[in-house]
PDB file of C-alpha atoms in Angstrom:
ATOM      1  CA  MET A  80     -11.882   5.168  25.438  1.00  0.00           C
ATOM      2  CA  SER A  81     -12.575   8.829  25.197  1.00  0.00           C
ATOM      3  CA  CYS A  82     -11.051  12.007  26.687  1.00  0.00           C
ATOM      4  CA  GLY A  83     -14.661  13.530  27.716  1.00  0.00           C
ATOM      5  CA  GLU A  84     -14.421  16.449  25.268  1.00  0.00           C
ATOM      6  CA  PRO A  85     -16.321  17.119  21.975  1.00  0.00           C
ATOM      7  CA  HIS A  86     -14.277  17.016  19.123  1.00  0.00           C
ATOM      8  CA  ASP A  87     -14.827  17.076  15.520  1.00  0.00           C
ATOM      9  CA  THR A  88     -13.624  13.209  15.200  1.00  0.00           C
ATOM     10  CA  ASP A  89     -13.945  11.144  17.589  1.00  0.00           C
ATOM     11  CA  CYS A  90     -11.379   9.413  20.148  1.00  0.00           C
ATOM     12  CA  ARG A  91     -12.094   5.708  19.361  1.00  0.00           C
ATOM     13  CA  GLU A  92     -12.480   6.551  15.750  1.00  0.00           C
ATOM     14  CA  VAL A  93      -8.988   7.943  15.859  1.00  0.00           C
ATOM     15  CA  LEU A  94      -7.742   5.073  17.769  1.00  0.00           C
ATOM     16  CA  ASP A  95      -8.838   2.283  15.538  1.00  0.00           C
ATOM     17  CA  LYS A  96      -7.195   4.409  12.776  1.00  0.00           C
ATOM     18  CA  VAL A  97      -3.817   5.031  13.973  1.00  0.00           C
ATOM     19  CA  TYR A  98      -1.692   2.306  12.806  1.00  0.00           C
ATOM     20  CA  ALA A  99      -3.060   2.850   9.297  1.00  0.00           C
ATOM     21  CA  TYR A 100      -2.631   6.728   9.518  1.00  0.00           C
ATOM     22  CA  LEU A 101       1.223   5.729  10.659  1.00  0.00           C
ATOM     23  CA  ASP A 102       1.520   3.209   8.055  1.00  0.00           C
ATOM     24  CA  GLY A 103       0.550   6.666   5.811  1.00  0.00           C
ATOM     25  CA  GLU A 104      -2.435   3.956   4.397  1.00  0.00           C
ATOM     26  CA  LEU A 105      -5.474   6.799   4.837  1.00  0.00           C
ATOM     27  CA  GLY A 106      -6.021   9.518   2.562  1.00  0.00           C
ATOM     28  CA  GLU A 107      -5.239  13.447   3.348  1.00  0.00           C
ATOM     29  CA  GLY A 108      -8.388  14.143   4.479  1.00  0.00           C
ATOM     30  CA  GLU A 109      -8.455  11.564   7.385  1.00  0.00           C
ATOM     31  CA  CYS A 110      -4.934  12.302   7.767  1.00  0.00           C
ATOM     32  CA  VAL A 111      -5.779  15.491   8.264  1.00  0.00           C
ATOM     33  CA  ASP A 112      -8.566  14.834  10.948  1.00  0.00           C
ATOM     34  CA  ILE A 113      -6.031  13.037  12.819  1.00  0.00           C
ATOM     35  CA  ARG A 114      -3.608  15.120  12.625  1.00  0.00           C
ATOM     36  CA  VAL A 115      -6.083  18.257  14.555  1.00  0.00           C
ATOM     37  CA  HIS A 116      -7.158  15.304  17.037  1.00  0.00           C
ATOM     38  CA  LEU A 117      -4.158  14.730  18.016  1.00  0.00           C
ATOM     39  CA  ASP A 118      -3.166  18.289  18.352  1.00  0.00           C
ATOM     40  CA  GLU A 119      -6.159  19.282  21.060  1.00  0.00           C
ATOM     41  CA  CYS A 120      -5.930  15.626  22.492  1.00  0.00           C
ATOM     42  CA  GLY A 121      -4.070  14.517  24.585  1.00  0.00           C
ATOM     43  CA  PRO A 122      -4.471  11.598  25.499  1.00  0.00           C
ATOM     44  CA  CYS A 123      -4.968  10.272  22.391  1.00  0.00           C
ATOM     45  CA  LEU A 124      -1.694  12.139  21.820  1.00  0.00           C
ATOM     46  CA  GLN A 125      -0.145   9.726  24.424  1.00  0.00           C
ATOM     47  CA  GLU A 126      -1.670   6.188  22.540  1.00  0.00           C
ATOM     48  CA  TYR A 127      -0.107   8.173  19.054  1.00  0.00           C
ATOM     49  CA  ASP A 128       3.063   8.466  20.198  1.00  0.00           C
ATOM     50  CA  LEU A 129       3.151   4.876  22.519  1.00  0.00           C
ATOM     51  CA  ASP A 130       2.263   3.451  19.268  1.00  0.00           C
ATOM     52  CA  LYS A 131       4.928   5.004  17.536  1.00  0.00           C
ATOM     53  CA  ALA A 132       7.153   3.877  19.489  1.00  0.00           C
ATOM     54  CA  VAL A 133       5.832   0.511  19.165  1.00  0.00           C
ATOM     55  CA  LYS A 134       5.705   0.145  15.574  1.00  0.00           C
ATOM     56  CA  ALA A 135       9.204   1.718  15.566  1.00  0.00           C
ATOM     57  CA  LEU A 136      11.163  -1.140  17.693  1.00  0.00           C
ATOM     58  CA  VAL A 137       9.212  -3.888  15.746  1.00  0.00           C
ATOM     59  CA  ALA A 138      10.673  -2.154  12.969  1.00  0.00           C
ATOM     60  CA  LYS A 139      13.953  -2.200  14.000  1.00  0.00           C
ATOM     61  CA  HIS A 140      14.120  -5.905  15.768  1.00  0.00           C
ATOM     62  CA  CYS A 141      11.960  -7.527  12.835  1.00  0.00           C
ATOM     63  CA  GLY A 142      11.970  -5.914  10.181  1.00  0.00           C
ATOM     64  CA  CYS A 143      14.120  -8.666   8.260  1.00  0.00           C
ATOM     65  CA  ASP A 144      11.904 -11.928   9.136  1.00  0.00           C
ATOM     66  CA  PRO A 145       8.610 -12.648   7.191  1.00  0.00           C
ATOM     67  CA  VAL A 146       5.631 -12.167   8.316  1.00  0.00           C
ATOM     68  CA  PRO A 147       2.861 -14.620   7.886  1.00  0.00           C
ATOM     69  CA  ASP A 148      -0.218 -12.420   5.684  1.00  0.00           C
ATOM     70  CA  ASP A 149      -2.852 -12.738   8.166  1.00  0.00           C
ATOM     71  CA  LEU A 150      -0.399 -11.346  11.302  1.00  0.00           C
ATOM     72  CA  ARG A 151      -1.158  -7.998  10.553  1.00  0.00           C
ATOM     73  CA  ALA A 152      -4.856  -8.458  11.227  1.00  0.00           C
ATOM     74  CA  LYS A 153      -5.036 -10.604  13.750  1.00  0.00           C
ATOM     75  CA  VAL A 154      -2.298  -8.312  15.910  1.00  0.00           C
ATOM     76  CA  LEU A 155      -4.926  -5.450  15.148  1.00  0.00           C
ATOM     77  CA  ASP A 156      -7.928  -7.198  15.645  1.00  0.00           C
ATOM     78  CA  ARG A 157      -6.458  -8.136  19.199  1.00  0.00           C
ATOM     79  CA  ILE A 158      -5.282  -4.661  19.985  1.00  0.00           C
ATOM     80  CA  ALA A 159      -9.091  -3.353  19.248  1.00  0.00           C
ATOM     81  CA  ARG A 160     -10.715  -5.928  21.619  1.00  0.00           C
ATOM     82  CA  VAL A 161      -8.408  -5.088  24.534  1.00  0.00           C
ATOM     83  CA  ARG A 162      -9.493  -1.127  24.139  1.00  0.00           C
ATOM     84  CA  ALA A 163     -12.659  -2.671  23.694  1.00  0.00           C
ATOM     85  CA  ASP A 164     -12.577  -4.137  27.069  1.00  0.00           C
ATOM     86  CA  LEU A 165     -10.528  -1.093  28.598  1.00  0.00           C
ATOM     87  CA  SER A 166     -13.258   1.455  27.343  1.00  0.00           C
ATOM     88  CA  ASP A 167     -16.281  -0.900  28.981  1.00  0.00           C
TER      89      ASP A 167
END
């Protein structure tokens, strides 16, 4: 996905890292880059808001259930494949 506007950080790179950003798994430099990008890119901000809502919903309804170790990787892989298919 790309909004068609030039950015210091590419839309695809931001969207690939949005869950790591939401989980606090990125360094401060990457967080700043993502925040700057989201401030100037409406389509990515909408995607971020959707991902944030999904994460909150899952945490609310599934927070107490044990999760298989490889589930997160499988979910993120599937999201990446769907995004790739949509951008083609």
